[in-house]
Coordinates of C-alpha atoms in Angstrom, one line a residue:
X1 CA 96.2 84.7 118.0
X2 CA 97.1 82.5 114.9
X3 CA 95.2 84.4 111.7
X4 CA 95.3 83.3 108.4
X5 CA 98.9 82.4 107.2
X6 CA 100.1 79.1 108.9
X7 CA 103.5 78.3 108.0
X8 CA 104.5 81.3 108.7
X9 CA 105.4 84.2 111.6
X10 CA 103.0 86.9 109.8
X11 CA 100.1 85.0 111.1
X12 CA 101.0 85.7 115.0
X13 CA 100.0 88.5 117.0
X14 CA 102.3 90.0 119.3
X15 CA 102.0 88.0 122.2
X16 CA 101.9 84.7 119.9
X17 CA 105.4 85.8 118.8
X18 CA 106.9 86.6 121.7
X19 CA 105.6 83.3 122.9
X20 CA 107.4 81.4 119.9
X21 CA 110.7 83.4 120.5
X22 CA 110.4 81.8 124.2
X23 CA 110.1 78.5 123.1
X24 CA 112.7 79.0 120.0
X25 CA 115.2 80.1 123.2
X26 CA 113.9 77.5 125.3
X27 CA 114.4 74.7 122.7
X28 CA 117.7 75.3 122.0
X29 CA 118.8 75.6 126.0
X30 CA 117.6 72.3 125.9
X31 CA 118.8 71.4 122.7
X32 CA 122.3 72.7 123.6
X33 CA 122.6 73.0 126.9
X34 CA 123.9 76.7 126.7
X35 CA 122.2 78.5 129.9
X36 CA 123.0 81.5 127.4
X37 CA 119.7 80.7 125.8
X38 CA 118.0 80.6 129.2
X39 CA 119.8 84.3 129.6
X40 CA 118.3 85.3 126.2
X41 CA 114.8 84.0 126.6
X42 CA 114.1 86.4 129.7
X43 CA 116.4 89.3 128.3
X44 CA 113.8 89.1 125.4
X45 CA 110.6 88.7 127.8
X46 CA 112.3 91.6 129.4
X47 CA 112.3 93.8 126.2
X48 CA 108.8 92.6 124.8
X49 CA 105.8 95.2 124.8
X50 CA 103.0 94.7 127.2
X51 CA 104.2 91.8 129.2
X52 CA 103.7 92.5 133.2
X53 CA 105.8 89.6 134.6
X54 CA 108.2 88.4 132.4
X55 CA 109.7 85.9 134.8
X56 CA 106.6 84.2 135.0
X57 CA 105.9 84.2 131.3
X58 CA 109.5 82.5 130.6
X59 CA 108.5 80.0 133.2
X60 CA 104.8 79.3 131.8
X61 CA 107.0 78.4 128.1
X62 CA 109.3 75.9 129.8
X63 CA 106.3 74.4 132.1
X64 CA 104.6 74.0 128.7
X65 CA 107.9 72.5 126.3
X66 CA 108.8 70.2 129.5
X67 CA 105.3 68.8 129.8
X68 CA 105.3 68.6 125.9
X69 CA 108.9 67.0 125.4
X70 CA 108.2 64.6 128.7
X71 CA 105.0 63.3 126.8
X72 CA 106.3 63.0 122.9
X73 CA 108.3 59.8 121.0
X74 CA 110.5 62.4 119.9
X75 CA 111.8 66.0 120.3
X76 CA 110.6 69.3 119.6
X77 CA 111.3 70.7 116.5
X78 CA 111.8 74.7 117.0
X79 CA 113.9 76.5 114.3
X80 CA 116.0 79.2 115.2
X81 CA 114.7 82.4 116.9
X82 CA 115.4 84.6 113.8
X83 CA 113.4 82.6 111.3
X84 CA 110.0 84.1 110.0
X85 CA 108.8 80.2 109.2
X86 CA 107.4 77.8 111.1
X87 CA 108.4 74.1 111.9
X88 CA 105.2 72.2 112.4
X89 CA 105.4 71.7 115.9
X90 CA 105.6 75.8 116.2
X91 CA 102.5 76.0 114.1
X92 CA 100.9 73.3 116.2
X93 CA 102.0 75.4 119.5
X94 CA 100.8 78.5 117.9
X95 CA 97.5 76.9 117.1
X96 CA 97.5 75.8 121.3
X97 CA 97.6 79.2 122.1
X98 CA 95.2 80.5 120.2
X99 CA 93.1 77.7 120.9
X100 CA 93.2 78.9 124.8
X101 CA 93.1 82.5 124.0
X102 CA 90.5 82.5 122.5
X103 CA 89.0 80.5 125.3
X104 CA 87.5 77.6 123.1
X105 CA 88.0 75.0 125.3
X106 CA 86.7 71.9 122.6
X107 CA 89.3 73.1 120.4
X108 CA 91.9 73.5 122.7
X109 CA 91.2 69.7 124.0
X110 CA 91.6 68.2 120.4
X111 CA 94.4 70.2 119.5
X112 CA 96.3 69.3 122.8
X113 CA 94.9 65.0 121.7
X114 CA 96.4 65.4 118.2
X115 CA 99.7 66.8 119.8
X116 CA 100.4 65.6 123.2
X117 CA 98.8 62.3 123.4
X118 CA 96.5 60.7 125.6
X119 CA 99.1 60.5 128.8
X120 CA 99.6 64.3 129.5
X121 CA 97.0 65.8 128.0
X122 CA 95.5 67.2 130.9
X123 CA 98.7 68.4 132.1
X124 CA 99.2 70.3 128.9
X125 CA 95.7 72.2 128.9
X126 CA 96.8 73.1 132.5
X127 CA 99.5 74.6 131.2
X128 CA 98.6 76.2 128.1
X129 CA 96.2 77.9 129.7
X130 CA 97.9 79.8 132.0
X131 CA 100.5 80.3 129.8
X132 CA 97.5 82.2 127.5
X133 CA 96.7 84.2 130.4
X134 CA 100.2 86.1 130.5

């Protein structure tokens, strides 16, 4: 969960930055193309600590950055999977998933309104939700 340092990486736990790393390596596959950074995002999910099925974790990130990037004026921003900041749209996906972890649904809903929009809205709790329960 997001603690007290927004802007930054040191306010993630571990599953918060394994999450970003996902959607740093999923951004740039889309982004660039490059199926390398589709290789990379489940060679890291692979490698992370306490993860039980990272397949299905990779897949929960680009259910979640497809439904986000289909609903949006304009396109992700993610910065690159080495950096210890956060763009805004990180900290607003970090503040998603602590939202759902947490399991504050009221939250959760606003944060996905201010973010998403009203058209997938619904779609994105979906998602962000069982992306939380990885």
């Amino acid at each position: 969960m997001m603690q007290d340092k927004p802007g930054s990486i040191e306010g993630c736990d571990e599953f918060c930055r394994t999450a970003l790393s996902l959607f740093r390596f999923i951004g740039a596959a889309y982004a660039t193309g490059a199926s390398d950074c589709w290789e990379a995002a489940y060679r890291f999910a692979d490698e992370a600590p306490d993860i039980a099925d990272s397949p299905l974790l990779v897949a929960r990130v680009a259910a979640l950055v497809r439904i986000l990037r289909s609903g949006r004026p304009c396109e992700l921003c993610f910065m690159p999977p080495s950096c210890r900041r956060l763009s805004k749209d990180e900290a607003d996906l970090m503040r998603l998933l602590a939202a759902a972890r947490s399991r504050q649904p009221g939250e959760l809903e606003s944060i996905v309104g201010q973010f998403v929009g009203s058209g997938n809205g619904d779609a994105a709790t979906r998602a962000v939700n069982a992306l939380a329960l990885c």
